[in-house]
Tab-separated table of C-alpha atoms and ligand atoms in Angstrom:
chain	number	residue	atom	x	y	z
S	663	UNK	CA	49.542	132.323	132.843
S	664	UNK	CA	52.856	130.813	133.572
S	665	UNK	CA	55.775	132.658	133.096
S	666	UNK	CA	58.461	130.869	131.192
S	667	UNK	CA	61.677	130.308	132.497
S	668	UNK	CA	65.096	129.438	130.752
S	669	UNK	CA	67.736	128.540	133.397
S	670	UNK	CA	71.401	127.441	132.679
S	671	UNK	CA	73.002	124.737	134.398
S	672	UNK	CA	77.096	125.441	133.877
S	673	UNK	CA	77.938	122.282	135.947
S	674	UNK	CA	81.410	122.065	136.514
S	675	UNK	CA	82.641	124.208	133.200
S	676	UNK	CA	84.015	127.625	133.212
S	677	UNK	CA	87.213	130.144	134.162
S	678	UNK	CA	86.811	133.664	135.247
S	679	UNK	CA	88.118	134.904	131.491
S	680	UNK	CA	85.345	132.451	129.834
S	681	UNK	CA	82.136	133.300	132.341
S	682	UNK	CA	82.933	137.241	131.357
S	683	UNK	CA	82.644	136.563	128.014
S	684	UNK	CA	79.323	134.212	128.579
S	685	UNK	CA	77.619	136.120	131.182
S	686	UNK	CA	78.239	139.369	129.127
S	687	UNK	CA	77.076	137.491	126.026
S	688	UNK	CA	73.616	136.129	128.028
S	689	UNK	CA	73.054	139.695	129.628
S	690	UNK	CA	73.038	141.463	126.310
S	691	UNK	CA	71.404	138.784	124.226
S	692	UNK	CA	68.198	138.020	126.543
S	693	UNK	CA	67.683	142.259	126.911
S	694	UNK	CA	63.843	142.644	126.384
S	695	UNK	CA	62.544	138.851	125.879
S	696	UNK	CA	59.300	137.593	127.404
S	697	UNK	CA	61.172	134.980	129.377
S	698	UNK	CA	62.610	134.931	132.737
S	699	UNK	CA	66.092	133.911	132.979
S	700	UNK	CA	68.602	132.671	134.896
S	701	UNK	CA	72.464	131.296	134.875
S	702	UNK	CA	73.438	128.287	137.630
S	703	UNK	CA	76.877	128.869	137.925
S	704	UNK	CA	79.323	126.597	139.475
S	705	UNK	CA	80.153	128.432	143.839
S	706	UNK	CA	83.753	129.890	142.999
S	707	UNK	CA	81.374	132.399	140.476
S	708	UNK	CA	78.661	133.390	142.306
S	709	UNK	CA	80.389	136.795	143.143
S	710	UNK	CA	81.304	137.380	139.231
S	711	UNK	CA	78.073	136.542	138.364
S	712	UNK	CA	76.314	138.772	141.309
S	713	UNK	CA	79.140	141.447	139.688
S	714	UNK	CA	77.747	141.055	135.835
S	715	UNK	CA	74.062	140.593	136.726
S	716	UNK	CA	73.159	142.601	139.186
S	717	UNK	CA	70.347	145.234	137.937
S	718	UNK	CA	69.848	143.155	134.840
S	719	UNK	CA	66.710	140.803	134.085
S	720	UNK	CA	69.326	138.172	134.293
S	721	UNK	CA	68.804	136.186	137.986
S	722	UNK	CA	71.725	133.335	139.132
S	723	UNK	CA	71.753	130.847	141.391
S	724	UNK	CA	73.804	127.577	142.507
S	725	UNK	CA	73.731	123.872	141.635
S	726	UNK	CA	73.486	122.514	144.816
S	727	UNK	CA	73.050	123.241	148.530
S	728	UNK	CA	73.846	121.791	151.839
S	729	UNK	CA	70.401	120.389	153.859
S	730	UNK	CA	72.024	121.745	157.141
S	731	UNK	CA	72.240	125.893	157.535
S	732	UNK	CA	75.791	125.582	159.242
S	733	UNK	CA	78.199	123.814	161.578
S	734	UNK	CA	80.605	121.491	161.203
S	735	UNK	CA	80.458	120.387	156.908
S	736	UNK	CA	83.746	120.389	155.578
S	737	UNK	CA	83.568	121.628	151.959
S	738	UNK	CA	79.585	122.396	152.157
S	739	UNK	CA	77.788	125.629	151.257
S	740	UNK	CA	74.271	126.757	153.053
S	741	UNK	CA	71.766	128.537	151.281
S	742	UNK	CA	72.057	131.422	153.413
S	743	UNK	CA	75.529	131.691	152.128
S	744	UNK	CA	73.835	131.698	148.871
S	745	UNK	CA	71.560	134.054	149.409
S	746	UNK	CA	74.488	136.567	150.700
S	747	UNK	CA	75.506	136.457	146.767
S	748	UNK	CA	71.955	137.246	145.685
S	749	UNK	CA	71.098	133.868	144.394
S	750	UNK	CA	66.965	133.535	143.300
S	751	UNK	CA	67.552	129.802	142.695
S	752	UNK	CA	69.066	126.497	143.573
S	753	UNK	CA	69.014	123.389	141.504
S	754	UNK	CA	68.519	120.314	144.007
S	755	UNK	CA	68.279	116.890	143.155
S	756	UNK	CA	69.841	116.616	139.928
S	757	UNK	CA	70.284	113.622	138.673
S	758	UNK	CA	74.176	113.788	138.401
S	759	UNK	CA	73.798	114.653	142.201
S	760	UNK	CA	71.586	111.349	143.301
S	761	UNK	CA	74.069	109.131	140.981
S	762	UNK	CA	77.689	110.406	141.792
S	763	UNK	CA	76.915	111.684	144.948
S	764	UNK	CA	74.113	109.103	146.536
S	765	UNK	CA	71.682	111.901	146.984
S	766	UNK	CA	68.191	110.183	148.160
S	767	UNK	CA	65.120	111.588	148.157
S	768	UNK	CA	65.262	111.901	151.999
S	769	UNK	CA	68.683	114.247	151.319
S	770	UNK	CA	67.109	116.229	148.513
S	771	UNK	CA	63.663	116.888	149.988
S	772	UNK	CA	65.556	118.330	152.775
S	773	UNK	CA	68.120	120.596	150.583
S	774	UNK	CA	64.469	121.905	149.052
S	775	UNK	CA	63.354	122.915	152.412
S	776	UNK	CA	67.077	124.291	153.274
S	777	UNK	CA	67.232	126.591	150.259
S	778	UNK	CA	63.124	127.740	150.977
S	779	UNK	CA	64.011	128.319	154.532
S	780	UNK	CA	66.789	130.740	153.352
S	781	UNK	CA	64.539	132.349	150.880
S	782	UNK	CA	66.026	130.617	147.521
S	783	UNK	CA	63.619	129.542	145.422
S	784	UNK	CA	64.871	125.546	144.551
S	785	UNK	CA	64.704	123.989	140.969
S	786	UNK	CA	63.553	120.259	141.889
S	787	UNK	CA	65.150	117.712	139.342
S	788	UNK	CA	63.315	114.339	138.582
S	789	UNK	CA	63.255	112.049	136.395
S	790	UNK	CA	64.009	108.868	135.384
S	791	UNK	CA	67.039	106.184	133.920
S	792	UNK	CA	66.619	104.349	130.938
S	793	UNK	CA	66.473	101.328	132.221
S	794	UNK	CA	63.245	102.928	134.651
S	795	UNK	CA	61.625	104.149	131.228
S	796	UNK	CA	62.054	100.503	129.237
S	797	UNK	CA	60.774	99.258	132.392
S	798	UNK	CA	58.015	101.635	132.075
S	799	UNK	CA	58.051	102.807	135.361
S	800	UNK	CA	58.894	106.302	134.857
S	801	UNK	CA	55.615	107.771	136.027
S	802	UNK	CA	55.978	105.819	139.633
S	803	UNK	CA	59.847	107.083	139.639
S	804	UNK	CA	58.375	110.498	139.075
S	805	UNK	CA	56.297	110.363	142.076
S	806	UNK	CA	58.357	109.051	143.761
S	807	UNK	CA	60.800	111.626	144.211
S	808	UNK	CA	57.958	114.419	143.991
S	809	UNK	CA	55.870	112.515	146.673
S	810	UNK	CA	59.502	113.124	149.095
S	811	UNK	CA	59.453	117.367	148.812
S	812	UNK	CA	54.986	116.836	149.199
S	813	UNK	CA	55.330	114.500	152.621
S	814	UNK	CA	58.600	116.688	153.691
S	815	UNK	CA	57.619	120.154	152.908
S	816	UNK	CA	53.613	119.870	152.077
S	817	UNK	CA	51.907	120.897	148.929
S	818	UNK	CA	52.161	125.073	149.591
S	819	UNK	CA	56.043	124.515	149.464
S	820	UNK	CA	55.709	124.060	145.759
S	821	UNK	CA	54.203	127.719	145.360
S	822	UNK	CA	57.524	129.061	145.676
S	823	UNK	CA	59.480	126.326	143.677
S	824	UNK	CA	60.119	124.854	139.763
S	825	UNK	CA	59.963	121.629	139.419
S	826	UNK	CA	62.418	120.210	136.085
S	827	UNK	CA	61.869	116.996	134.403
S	828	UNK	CA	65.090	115.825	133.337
S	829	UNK	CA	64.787	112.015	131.793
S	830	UNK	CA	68.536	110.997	132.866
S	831	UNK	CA	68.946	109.468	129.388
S	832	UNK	CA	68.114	112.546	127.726
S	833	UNK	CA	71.075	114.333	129.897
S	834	UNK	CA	73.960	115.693	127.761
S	835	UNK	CA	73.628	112.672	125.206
S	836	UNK	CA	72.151	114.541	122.291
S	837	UNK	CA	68.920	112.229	122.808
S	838	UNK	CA	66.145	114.218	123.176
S	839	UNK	CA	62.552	113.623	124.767
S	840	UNK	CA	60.134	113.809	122.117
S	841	UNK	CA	57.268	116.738	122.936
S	842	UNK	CA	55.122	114.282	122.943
S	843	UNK	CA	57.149	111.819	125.400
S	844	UNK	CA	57.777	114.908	128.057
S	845	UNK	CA	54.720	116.052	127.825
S	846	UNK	CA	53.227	113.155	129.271
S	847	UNK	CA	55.479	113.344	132.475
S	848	UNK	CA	55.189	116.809	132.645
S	849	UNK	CA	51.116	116.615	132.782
S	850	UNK	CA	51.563	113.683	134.741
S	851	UNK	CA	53.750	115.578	137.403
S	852	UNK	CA	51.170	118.614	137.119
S	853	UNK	CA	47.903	116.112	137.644
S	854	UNK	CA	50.010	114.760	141.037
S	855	UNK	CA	50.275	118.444	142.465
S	856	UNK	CA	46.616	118.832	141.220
S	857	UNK	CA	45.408	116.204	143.756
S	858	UNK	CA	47.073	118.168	146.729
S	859	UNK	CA	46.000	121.434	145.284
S	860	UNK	CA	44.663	122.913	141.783
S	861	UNK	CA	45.347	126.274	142.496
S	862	UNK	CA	49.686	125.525	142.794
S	863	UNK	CA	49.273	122.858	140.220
S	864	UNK	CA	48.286	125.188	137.646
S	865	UNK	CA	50.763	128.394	138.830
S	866	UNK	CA	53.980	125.563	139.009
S	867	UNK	CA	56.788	125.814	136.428
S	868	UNK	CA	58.096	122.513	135.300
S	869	UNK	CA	60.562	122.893	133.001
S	870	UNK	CA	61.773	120.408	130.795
S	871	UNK	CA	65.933	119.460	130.639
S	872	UNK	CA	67.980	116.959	128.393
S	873	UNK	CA	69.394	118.102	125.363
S	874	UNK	CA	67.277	120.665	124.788
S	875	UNK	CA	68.991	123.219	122.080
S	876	UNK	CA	68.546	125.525	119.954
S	877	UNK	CA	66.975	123.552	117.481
S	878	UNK	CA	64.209	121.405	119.510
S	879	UNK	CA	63.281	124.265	122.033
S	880	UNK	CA	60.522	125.479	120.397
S	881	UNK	CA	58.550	122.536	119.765
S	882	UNK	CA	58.996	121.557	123.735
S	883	UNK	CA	58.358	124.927	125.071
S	884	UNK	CA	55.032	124.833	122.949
S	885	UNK	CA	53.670	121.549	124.641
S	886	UNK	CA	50.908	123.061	127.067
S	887	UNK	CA	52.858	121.833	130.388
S	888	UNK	CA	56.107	122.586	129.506
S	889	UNK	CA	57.053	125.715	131.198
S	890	UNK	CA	60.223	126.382	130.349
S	891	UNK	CA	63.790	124.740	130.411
S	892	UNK	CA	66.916	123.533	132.366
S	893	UNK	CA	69.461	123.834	130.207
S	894	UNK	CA	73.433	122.833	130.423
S	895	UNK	CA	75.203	122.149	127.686
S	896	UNK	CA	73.480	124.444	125.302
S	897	UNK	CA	73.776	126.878	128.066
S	898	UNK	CA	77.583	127.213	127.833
S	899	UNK	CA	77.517	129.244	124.345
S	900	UNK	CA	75.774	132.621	124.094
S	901	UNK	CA	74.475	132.295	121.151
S	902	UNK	CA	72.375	128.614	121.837
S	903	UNK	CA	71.661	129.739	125.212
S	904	UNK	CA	69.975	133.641	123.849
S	905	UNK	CA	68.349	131.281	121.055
S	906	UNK	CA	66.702	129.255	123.201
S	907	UNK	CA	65.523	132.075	125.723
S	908	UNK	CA	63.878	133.720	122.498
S	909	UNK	CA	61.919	130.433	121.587
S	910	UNK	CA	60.687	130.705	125.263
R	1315	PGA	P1	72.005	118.960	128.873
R	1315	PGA	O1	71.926	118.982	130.481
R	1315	PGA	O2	71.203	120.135	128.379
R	1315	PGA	O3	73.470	119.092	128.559
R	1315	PGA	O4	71.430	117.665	128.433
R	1315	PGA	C1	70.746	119.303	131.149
R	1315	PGA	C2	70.971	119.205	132.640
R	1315	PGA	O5	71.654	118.273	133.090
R	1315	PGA	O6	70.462	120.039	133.416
């Protein structure tokens, strides 16, 4: 059985004042559910996060990760400094990260094996544009970017990861994935581990991300290969982000 897991992407939101109210907020709200859960907070408030979480069910983590583990990076953060603020996870390879910052598959394979050298545990983005889905190539996209971390890292790596479909289109526009239309991916993701190995296939978390709220979690969460999801906007008030950790 796959544990389900709710993580909050902040992105590039939040003040000290308004992350004490939210983290306080998630902390008290998620107390006692059957989900795991976890905050991505932007690298300024890793420390106040560390501060409010520590010793709660609540787990945090980063957005993003250098691939090298130190030297000479201006403005670049290694997972070991990371995992000096007690981070469990690292989002890699979101898609705002491949299109703003012309991260390739080649760079993010090699954050994943960064952050799982360090001991992080990295939450693998993929998924595709809209113009890749009216194209109808969104299952070779897909594998595409998985088939990087499996020829970079090898099939075991993914025992101590989550993969997160994210359909780019579906991203903060208030256009979700249908259950039915992320459940195919998400099946089709877990039948591409399969072939390396049944046994991680069928332990791997995949969440689902793209406007997921409140109101559609449920119905997503209930599809049989959706394990969870990667939430951001919704994951900026207390209230939509506790809701949606009790549908998981
Ligand atoms: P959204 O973002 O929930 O605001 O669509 C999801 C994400 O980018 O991780």
């Amino acid at each position: 059985m796959r544990r389900k897991l709710v993580a909050g992407n902040w992105k590039m939101h939040g003040s000290l004042a308004t992350n004490a109210e939210l983290l306080a907020g998630v902390k008290a709200g998620v107390a006692g559910l059957a989900a795991e859960v976890a905050v991505c907070v932007p690298y300024p408030y890793l420390a106040q996060a560390q501060q409010v979480l520590a010793g709660s069910p609540v787990a945090w983590g980063a957005q993003n990760v250098s691939e090298h583990a130190q030297g000479a990076y201006t403005g670049e953060v290694s997972a070991g400094m990371l995992k000096d603020f007690g981070c469990r996870y690292v989002i890699v390879g979101h898609s705002e990260r491949r299109t703003y910052y012309g991260e390739t598959d080649a760079i993010v394979a090699a954050k994943f094996e960064a952050a799982q050298k360090a001991g992080l545990i990295p939450i693998l983005c993929v998924g595709e544009t809209l113009e890749e889905r009216e194209r109808n190539v969104t299952a070779e996209v897909v594998t595409r970017q998985m088939q990087a971390i499996l020829e970079r890292c090898g099939v075991a790596a993914l025992a101590e990861a989550v993969v997160a479909y994210e359909p780019v289109w579906a991203i903060g526009t208030g256009r979700t994935a249908t259950p039915e239309q992320a459940q195919e991916v998400h099946a089709q993701i877990r039948a591409l581990v399969a072939a390396a190995d049944a046994g991680i296939a069928s332990n791997l978390r995949i969440l689902y991300g793209g406007s997921m709220k409140p109101a559609n979690a449920k119905e997503l969460m209930a599809q049989p290969d959706i394990d969870g999801g990667l939430i951001g906007g919704a994951s900026l008030i207390a209230a939509d982000f506790v809701a949606i950790c009790a549908a998981a």
